Structure formats: structure tokens, C-alpha cells
XYZ file of C-alpha atoms in Angstrom:
464
model
C 0.006 0.001 0.005
C 1.041 3.614 -0.516
C 2.748 5.149 2.478
C 0.447 7.637 4.139
C 1.580 11.247 4.311
C 2.527 12.457 7.792
C -0.164 14.652 9.338
C 0.832 18.258 8.625
C -0.879 21.603 8.385
C -0.597 22.599 4.687
C -0.588 26.276 5.706
C 2.677 25.778 7.648
C 4.340 22.723 6.070
C 4.406 21.032 2.666
C 5.094 17.294 2.840
C 5.715 15.638 -0.517
C 5.416 11.927 -1.301
C 7.221 10.217 -4.160
C 4.377 9.263 -6.543
C 6.280 6.167 -7.653
C 6.108 4.402 -4.320
C 4.568 6.746 -1.746
C 7.762 7.261 0.240
C 8.355 10.634 1.859
C 10.543 13.005 -0.173
C 10.654 15.636 2.524
C 8.894 18.529 4.213
C 9.317 22.197 3.373
C 8.114 24.997 5.652
C 5.509 27.261 4.064
C 6.341 30.949 4.174
C 4.611 32.939 6.890
C 2.748 36.143 6.133
C 5.671 38.165 7.499
C 8.094 36.268 5.244
C 5.931 36.827 2.176
C 5.661 40.542 2.888
C 9.411 40.718 3.507
C 10.144 39.029 0.161
C 8.014 41.560 -1.707
C 9.583 44.415 0.242
C 13.087 43.150 -0.596
C 12.180 42.981 -4.284
C 10.751 46.497 -4.129
C 13.897 47.807 -2.421
C 16.125 46.244 -5.108
C 13.946 47.312 -8.032
C 15.362 50.801 -8.620
C 19.007 49.776 -8.837
C 18.274 46.670 -10.929
C 16.156 48.694 -13.378
C 19.062 51.138 -13.779
C 21.581 48.360 -14.382
C 22.670 48.368 -18.010
C 20.791 45.765 -20.070
C 24.090 44.212 -21.118
C 25.018 43.682 -17.479
C 21.623 42.172 -16.714
C 22.182 39.805 -19.628
C 25.590 38.816 -18.257
C 24.047 38.119 -14.842
C 21.367 35.928 -16.435
C 24.020 34.010 -18.367
C 25.878 33.453 -15.125
C 22.642 32.154 -13.571
C 22.200 29.781 -16.516
C 25.767 28.562 -16.051
C 25.022 27.835 -12.394
C 21.881 26.002 -13.315
C 23.806 23.888 -15.819
C 26.195 22.821 -13.051
C 23.245 21.583 -10.965
C 21.082 20.136 -13.780
C 21.198 16.520 -12.652
C 20.516 17.463 -9.035
C 17.362 19.342 -10.008
C 16.243 16.600 -12.385
C 16.558 14.014 -9.609
C 14.522 16.211 -7.257
C 11.895 16.662 -9.979
C 11.675 12.888 -10.477
C 11.248 12.279 -6.772
C 8.593 14.983 -6.297
C 6.477 14.565 -9.459
C 7.342 11.113 -10.830
C 8.612 12.528 -14.124
C 11.150 10.070 -15.609
C 14.706 11.235 -14.980
C 15.683 11.740 -18.627
C 12.518 13.773 -19.262
C 13.107 15.777 -16.095
C 16.690 16.431 -17.202
C 15.382 17.512 -20.592
C 13.142 20.021 -18.825
C 16.051 21.443 -16.857
C 18.147 21.693 -20.031
C 15.257 23.457 -21.771
C 15.171 25.950 -18.895
C 18.906 26.544 -19.206
C 18.510 27.201 -22.922
C 15.665 29.621 -22.220
C 17.779 31.611 -19.782
C 20.577 31.881 -22.343
C 18.079 33.011 -24.996
C 16.647 35.759 -22.808
C 20.178 36.820 -21.828
C 20.725 37.566 -25.527
C 17.248 38.948 -26.293
C 17.026 41.304 -23.320
C 19.812 43.724 -24.264
C 18.428 44.111 -27.818
C 14.828 44.602 -26.725
C 14.428 48.161 -27.954
C 11.962 50.908 -28.663
C 11.060 52.505 -31.989
C 12.001 55.714 -33.692
C 8.939 57.795 -34.587
C 8.435 60.194 -37.508
C 7.886 63.678 -36.125
C 9.140 67.178 -36.844
C 12.438 67.177 -38.674
C 14.140 69.128 -35.863
C 12.627 67.035 -33.064
C 13.395 63.567 -31.742
C 10.506 61.159 -31.099
C 11.002 57.615 -29.906
C 9.791 54.982 -27.450
C 11.613 53.225 -24.630
C 10.666 49.980 -22.883
C 10.865 50.287 -19.103
C 10.586 47.512 -16.506
C 7.261 47.338 -14.731
C 8.763 46.806 -11.264
C 8.106 43.798 -9.033
C 6.948 40.562 -10.702
C 5.258 37.747 -8.792
C 5.681 34.510 -10.733
C 3.494 31.532 -9.838
C 4.632 28.405 -11.672
C 3.354 24.812 -12.091
C 4.717 21.383 -11.236
C 4.449 19.557 -14.568
C 7.607 21.130 -16.029
C 8.787 23.222 -13.099
C 12.245 24.345 -14.216
C 11.512 25.039 -17.882
C 8.357 27.063 -17.208
C 9.903 28.990 -14.315
C 13.005 29.787 -16.370
C 10.841 31.432 -19.024
C 8.998 33.753 -16.677
C 11.975 34.492 -14.444
C 14.394 35.006 -17.335
C 12.154 37.437 -19.210
C 11.301 39.387 -16.065
C 14.873 39.663 -14.786
C 16.583 40.578 -18.038
C 13.924 43.275 -18.602
C 14.974 44.972 -15.357
C 12.235 43.679 -13.051
C 12.783 42.101 -9.665
C 10.964 38.851 -8.943
C 9.278 36.945 -6.144
C 8.755 33.348 -7.261
C 6.269 30.922 -5.731
C 6.743 27.429 -7.179
C 3.990 24.836 -6.999
C 3.357 23.261 -3.619
C 3.629 19.895 -5.395
C 7.364 20.408 -6.026
C 8.611 22.781 -3.311
C 12.058 21.186 -3.076
C 12.677 21.789 -6.810
C 11.409 25.362 -6.548
C 13.440 26.236 -3.453
C 16.651 24.776 -4.867
C 16.127 26.472 -8.220
C 15.761 29.799 -6.442
C 18.947 29.267 -4.451
C 20.959 28.388 -7.540
C 19.770 31.333 -9.632
C 19.972 33.901 -6.837
C 23.665 33.195 -6.356
C 24.370 34.953 -9.672
C 22.172 38.001 -8.941
C 22.287 41.004 -6.598
C 20.523 40.655 -3.256
C 16.753 41.111 -3.432
C 16.516 40.739 -7.222
C 15.116 37.181 -7.038
C 13.368 35.760 -4.017
C 11.555 32.430 -3.581
C 8.707 31.682 -1.202
C 7.231 28.237 -0.637
C 3.629 27.522 0.176
C 0.218 26.528 -0.979
C -2.921 28.428 -1.856
C -2.764 30.715 1.175
C 0.690 32.006 0.195
C -0.436 32.469 -3.408
C -3.529 34.398 -2.354
C -1.465 36.674 -0.135
C 1.067 37.386 -2.903
C -1.607 38.260 -5.451
C -3.340 40.682 -3.131
C -0.364 42.631 -1.818
C 0.258 46.232 -2.819
C 3.624 46.908 -4.395
C 3.366 44.074 -6.910
C 3.325 45.288 -10.512
C 2.979 42.019 -12.484
C 1.257 38.728 -11.691
C 2.554 35.996 -14.037
C 0.809 32.666 -13.644
C 0.968 29.283 -15.373
C -1.503 26.799 -13.956
C -5.187 26.003 -13.588
C -7.948 28.177 -14.981
C -9.658 28.484 -11.596
C -6.507 29.865 -10.018
C -5.804 32.125 -13.003
C -9.277 33.615 -12.835
C -8.873 34.260 -9.101
C -5.588 36.022 -9.795
C -7.190 38.185 -12.458
C -9.923 39.205 -10.008
C -7.361 40.095 -7.364
C -5.470 42.250 -9.856
C -8.540 44.411 -10.382
C -8.024 45.682 -6.850
C -4.243 46.118 -6.996
C -3.784 47.292 -10.592
C -1.152 44.637 -11.307
C -0.597 43.610 -14.919
C -1.649 39.973 -15.394
C -0.054 37.363 -17.646
C -1.620 33.941 -17.443
C -1.468 30.669 -19.337
C -4.139 28.437 -17.913
C -5.971 25.232 -18.661
C -6.691 23.796 -22.054
C -8.975 21.194 -23.574
C -7.085 20.813 -26.813
C -8.817 19.093 -29.687
C -7.392 16.822 -32.375
C -9.429 16.742 -35.598
C -8.663 13.915 -38.032
C -9.629 14.165 -41.705
C -10.645 11.243 -43.931
C -7.592 11.447 -46.213
C -4.828 10.663 -43.699
C -3.203 7.352 -42.780
C -5.200 6.158 -39.732
C -2.217 4.363 -38.207
C -0.092 7.507 -38.388
C -3.032 9.503 -36.992
C -3.216 7.057 -34.073
C 0.498 7.549 -33.403
C -0.047 11.305 -33.290
C -3.002 10.898 -30.979
C -1.071 8.591 -28.631
C 1.849 10.995 -28.513
C -0.422 13.935 -27.785
C -2.545 12.178 -25.163
C 0.026 10.035 -23.355
C 3.260 12.093 -23.370
C 4.243 13.003 -19.771
C 1.232 10.894 -18.738
C -1.050 13.539 -20.254
C 0.215 16.137 -17.768
C 0.976 18.812 -20.370
C -1.048 21.978 -20.842
C -1.143 21.398 -24.613
C -1.854 17.652 -24.446
C -4.464 16.172 -26.740
C -7.615 16.139 -24.610
C -10.390 15.190 -27.073
C -10.318 13.575 -30.480
C -12.730 13.952 -33.410
C -12.088 11.368 -36.127
C -13.795 11.124 -39.528
C -16.033 8.088 -39.794
C -14.240 6.933 -42.950
C -11.041 6.198 -41.000
C -12.509 5.735 -37.527
C -12.359 1.924 -37.303
C -8.655 1.438 -38.214
C -7.752 4.544 -36.210
C -9.408 3.234 -33.051
C -7.834 -0.199 -33.498
C -4.376 1.300 -33.869
C -4.812 3.762 -30.966
C -6.098 1.029 -28.675
C -3.157 -1.215 -29.569
C -0.692 1.607 -28.855
C -2.269 2.195 -25.443
C -2.351 -1.535 -24.680
C 1.312 -1.834 -25.602
C 2.264 1.032 -23.347
C 0.382 -0.477 -20.468
C 1.852 -3.937 -21.002
C 5.393 -2.559 -21.163
C 4.922 -0.377 -18.113
C 6.011 2.625 -20.161
C 3.929 5.170 -18.263
C 5.191 7.166 -15.299
C 2.900 7.881 -12.348
C 0.665 10.910 -12.116
C 1.942 13.614 -9.803
C 0.018 12.301 -6.793
C -2.962 10.207 -5.774
C -5.185 13.282 -5.607
C -4.602 13.856 -9.312
C -5.223 10.182 -10.071
C -8.525 10.271 -8.223
C -9.634 13.265 -10.294
C -8.618 11.691 -13.598
C -10.418 8.459 -12.772
C -13.495 10.367 -11.611
C -13.715 12.058 -15.005
C -13.283 8.762 -16.817
C -15.867 6.976 -14.640
C -18.378 9.812 -15.111
C -17.994 9.568 -18.874
C -18.323 5.802 -18.909
C -21.513 6.109 -16.869
C -22.754 8.579 -19.519
C -22.183 6.087 -22.354
C -18.482 6.126 -23.263
C -17.036 2.693 -24.058
C -13.740 1.575 -22.515
C -11.413 0.259 -25.219
C -8.325 0.181 -22.990
C -7.347 1.220 -19.464
C -9.806 3.133 -17.244
C -8.875 1.300 -14.052
C -6.932 2.155 -10.924
C -4.057 -0.343 -10.642
C -3.190 -2.105 -7.438
C 0.057 -1.472 -5.656
C 1.984 1.596 -4.503
C 2.298 4.856 -6.341
C -0.060 7.086 -8.311
C 0.019 5.148 -11.591
C -2.845 5.263 -14.093
C -2.971 3.330 -17.377
C -3.112 4.745 -20.892
C -6.863 4.922 -21.500
C -8.863 4.978 -24.745
C -12.587 5.746 -24.662
C -14.838 5.269 -27.678
C -18.376 6.448 -28.458
C -17.767 9.731 -26.656
C -20.192 12.622 -27.081
C -20.392 16.336 -26.263
C -21.165 17.002 -22.624
C -19.242 14.009 -21.301
C -16.776 15.088 -18.629
C -13.712 13.937 -20.600
C -14.850 15.994 -23.599
C -15.909 19.113 -21.698
C -13.143 19.435 -19.097
C -9.367 19.305 -19.041
C -8.298 15.800 -18.015
C -4.743 15.979 -16.723
C -3.912 12.332 -17.328
C -3.252 9.715 -20.059
C -6.769 9.637 -21.500
C -7.733 9.667 -25.175
C -11.519 10.169 -25.607
C -12.722 9.718 -29.186
C -15.857 10.916 -30.943
C -16.621 9.817 -34.507
C -17.808 12.588 -36.870
C -19.292 12.530 -40.348
C -17.206 15.362 -41.820
C -14.133 17.486 -41.184
C -16.443 20.506 -40.850
C -18.356 18.763 -38.051
C -15.076 18.015 -36.275
C -14.079 21.700 -36.460
C -17.467 22.811 -35.203
C -17.245 20.521 -32.171
C -13.628 21.462 -31.545
C -14.571 25.157 -31.512
C -17.534 24.655 -29.159
C -15.472 24.760 -25.964
C -14.786 27.245 -23.188
C -11.008 26.861 -23.501
C -8.783 28.242 -26.254
C -5.190 27.162 -25.703
C -4.257 25.036 -28.747
C -5.567 22.514 -31.261
C -4.247 20.156 -33.941
C -5.699 19.019 -37.252
C -4.465 16.138 -39.364
C -5.308 16.626 -43.034
C -3.746 16.487 -46.471
C -5.968 19.252 -47.808
C -4.645 22.807 -47.694
C -8.208 24.096 -47.910
C -9.140 22.201 -44.751
C -6.025 23.462 -42.976
C -6.965 27.033 -43.888
C -10.522 26.379 -42.734
C -9.140 25.287 -39.353
C -7.033 28.465 -39.105
C -10.122 30.570 -39.718
C -12.553 28.722 -37.467
C -10.706 27.458 -34.383
C -10.558 30.101 -31.591
C -7.224 28.999 -30.122
C -3.851 30.611 -29.517
C -1.886 27.904 -31.301
C -2.926 25.731 -34.224
C -0.770 22.804 -35.351
C -1.289 21.021 -38.658
C -0.033 17.426 -38.984
C 2.143 17.459 -35.850
C 0.674 17.522 -32.339
C 3.815 19.050 -30.833
C 5.141 20.923 -33.867
C 6.446 24.492 -33.788
C 9.477 26.649 -34.496
C 11.636 28.275 -31.785
C 10.487 31.755 -30.806
C 6.824 31.185 -31.450
C 4.539 32.857 -28.944
C 0.759 32.885 -28.734
C -2.007 34.547 -26.769
C -4.388 31.982 -25.263
C -8.084 32.606 -25.695
C -11.202 32.336 -23.537
C -10.669 30.443 -20.240
C -7.123 29.495 -21.215
C -5.651 32.816 -20.157
C -4.421 36.140 -21.540
C -1.178 37.686 -22.727
C 2.053 36.280 -24.145
C 3.451 33.795 -21.629
C 6.660 32.885 -23.482
C 8.824 33.776 -26.466
C 10.284 37.191 -27.401
C 6.882 38.809 -26.852
C 7.082 37.993 -23.137
C 9.642 40.809 -22.930
C 6.879 43.173 -24.101
C 4.585 41.885 -21.346
C 7.283 42.482 -18.733
C 7.837 46.112 -19.801
C 5.782 49.213 -20.449
C 6.258 51.700 -23.257
C 7.136 55.352 -22.728
C 6.905 57.802 -25.633
C 9.559 60.535 -25.655
C 9.422 63.844 -27.593
C 12.462 66.140 -27.600
C 12.845 69.444 -29.416
C 15.015 72.532 -29.079
C 13.769 75.537 -27.100
C 13.542 78.901 -28.886
C 16.724 80.952 -28.953
C 17.159 83.428 -26.057
C 16.538 87.110 -26.754
């Protein structure tokens, strides 16, 4: 049986269990209200000098922080594996992605510039990008180093100071990451506070915070946005998604099944842009479902799946699956809670799904592939668009007209054609609807972290 967590007060202590076997990873003290206020005050005190530091020097400091992180990459990956169950090589890949992101922002920051404007010939008109001030960054557990590196790197190189609250599901990773990065920065420029919802709520409501940057659930993101109405903080949030995969009748159904399995089962489905619901054309539905079911069955037989982050997450995933089965979905593979220790859940394929079922209407943060058969590509697009989220979507089609139709009709921030995880470096999107607001990554994140000042200079009239 899974080892029970020691009895702790989550407002004062965060005890983390290894989701692979239930053993105790450790306990981290949650920040007190005084400590949270002190962290924000320290960031505010350091903000003026850091903003006036030359951009080139800020870039050098960020490169030094990336160098430090590189030296401790395996240590952080091991902590990540122990806290979240992410396989070590994948966890190490996430740390390496974070290192690369810091290096990229170290180069992008110093060349993030304003524009020259066309005014009077004897006047100078231009814009400058100025740091907003103090940034509170609230980051998730599913890729804790890579996501944090993006928000922290863009904020710091732009001249902001930062208070970072990592997810309470990986507090050891977050605390160690903060220690490593802060060693390369002046005092007060980057602070880390650990804690759960109470610490997050306090941070988002404090005066003196200029930016609230959040990656995580929609419910939390919406609460942050409401809090910002009272404080005036600028909000950047990338929240939940219910990403659709629409499969046309002219594609190879076995290849389509491979794409669906990759999108639904990668990182055990714990990715914000995972494939959450599938609409397959009736003409290829039968071989597609056979191939997808076989891929899931093979993964389960080989034990290729890592655990979910904890048993609480597994309970929620299974609840959504069970609700949908009770509503008429047919289990083709998986959909059972395995015996033994850990928070494992099998790759699951559900057929005969329909709109309104929980797995089709809500984000399911687990290895679940729910499939609805449609009679046309247009019907698949219509169903894909009829959702409260708007993070990303994928279509598989050999017809350029259908790809263009998807571009025009799907209200999402990112659309991928013929590759569920495709995309070039530097791409950045604005999520729609309940999935958030603002650019949360890429070069445009530097724009979110700064504000534009317009300058007009002209000569005074001659004296006398």
C-alpha cells in the first residue's frame, strides 16, 4: 500500500510523497505572512538599482545564472523525479530546456528596444521599454524548471525584480532552483517563497506588486485576475486547455493514431497542450481506433507510463473517466486504478464519446484519449470550436483548404497542422477564452514584462 503522508498543516508545512512508491521525499516549511511581505519588500527595495543596471550587465548576470543551473542540472532533475514522478531523462530535458531559455533571454534582453517615430524634422521622437517593477511569478509542477526559467528570465533581463512561488507539489525543486539562480544575482533581485494556496492568495493581493505572471489552472488564474482588479497589477496567465485533435478522412489512420497517442500520453497527459479530445472522420475511424487502442495496450503492457503527480490527481482523472463511462463512453483500454503503490494510471482509450461528457468538456490531466466519430471534417471543427477553452488545437489533413478552414474557425492561440507538438523556436501565442491572456513565453514575453514610454524632444527657442 502507498505510504500515508505524515499529518501536517498545509498552511505551515508542505510534505511531498514520491508518486512512484509513496515514500516521503521531505517537508518544506511554508512561508509565513511576514516572510511573504518581507520578500516583496526586498524585491521592491532592489527594483530601482536593478532597473538602472545596463541591459548588457543584466544579460551577463542571467548568463551566469544559466551557467550555475547547468552545473546543478542533474541534481534538479533528480529532485523533480522524486517529487512529481517525471522520468529522470525527461526531467533532465526540462532542466536543459530551462537553461537554454535563460541563455536566450540573456541575448534577447539587451536588444529589446523601442522605436524611432516620424515627427518634426528638428525634433526627436522615440519609445523606450521600461521595466514594470516587481513581478510575482506563480509556476506549475508539470515542467517546473523550464516554465519557471521562461517567466523568471524574461522578467529579470527586462529589469524587473521577482518573487517566485513554485507549485506546492514540487517545493524542493522550486526552493533549490531559487537558491541556484539567486547566487548569480544581486541581493533582493530574485526571491523564492514556498507555500500553498494561502501564500499564493497573499502574494496576489499585496500592494507593491506590478505584475502577476501565472501558469496553472484556470480556476487559479481567474482568481488572480480578479485580485489584480483591486491592486492594478498587470496579469499574464497561461491556464488550462482542452485541446482538440481533428482527423480528416484522407490521412493514414495508423499515423493518426501515433499522433493521438503521442499527444494524449506524453508526460502521462500532464501537459497543458496535451491532446484532450479527439474527433475522427467516420471513414477512417475503425482502423484509427484499432491502432490507438493497440498503442495504449502496448504502453500499459510494457509499463512505459510514469505515475501521475500524486494520488489526488489520479482520483480526479479516474472520476472524469468513470463519469464519462456512466454517460455512455465505451472503454477500449485502461480506465482502471491499478493495485500497488504509487499514483500510476494506465493509458486509457474511450470510444463512443459525445459532447457533454466530462472527458470531452473538461481538461483531463492524465493519459486519457476520448474519441468521438464525426461525419465530416467541418463537423469536427465545429465541435472542436464549441469549448470554453482556447489554448491550442491540432488538425491532421492532407488538404490545404481544410487546414486554412481550421485556421479561420478554431478560436485558439496555437494551431498545429499534422504534428501535435510541432512548432518553431520563438513562437509565442495569446491563449483565448478560459485558457488565459497575454504572451506567456517567447520574445513577446519581454513586451509583457515592460511598459512603453513615448519621448518627444525638441530645441527651445533661442534666447533674446
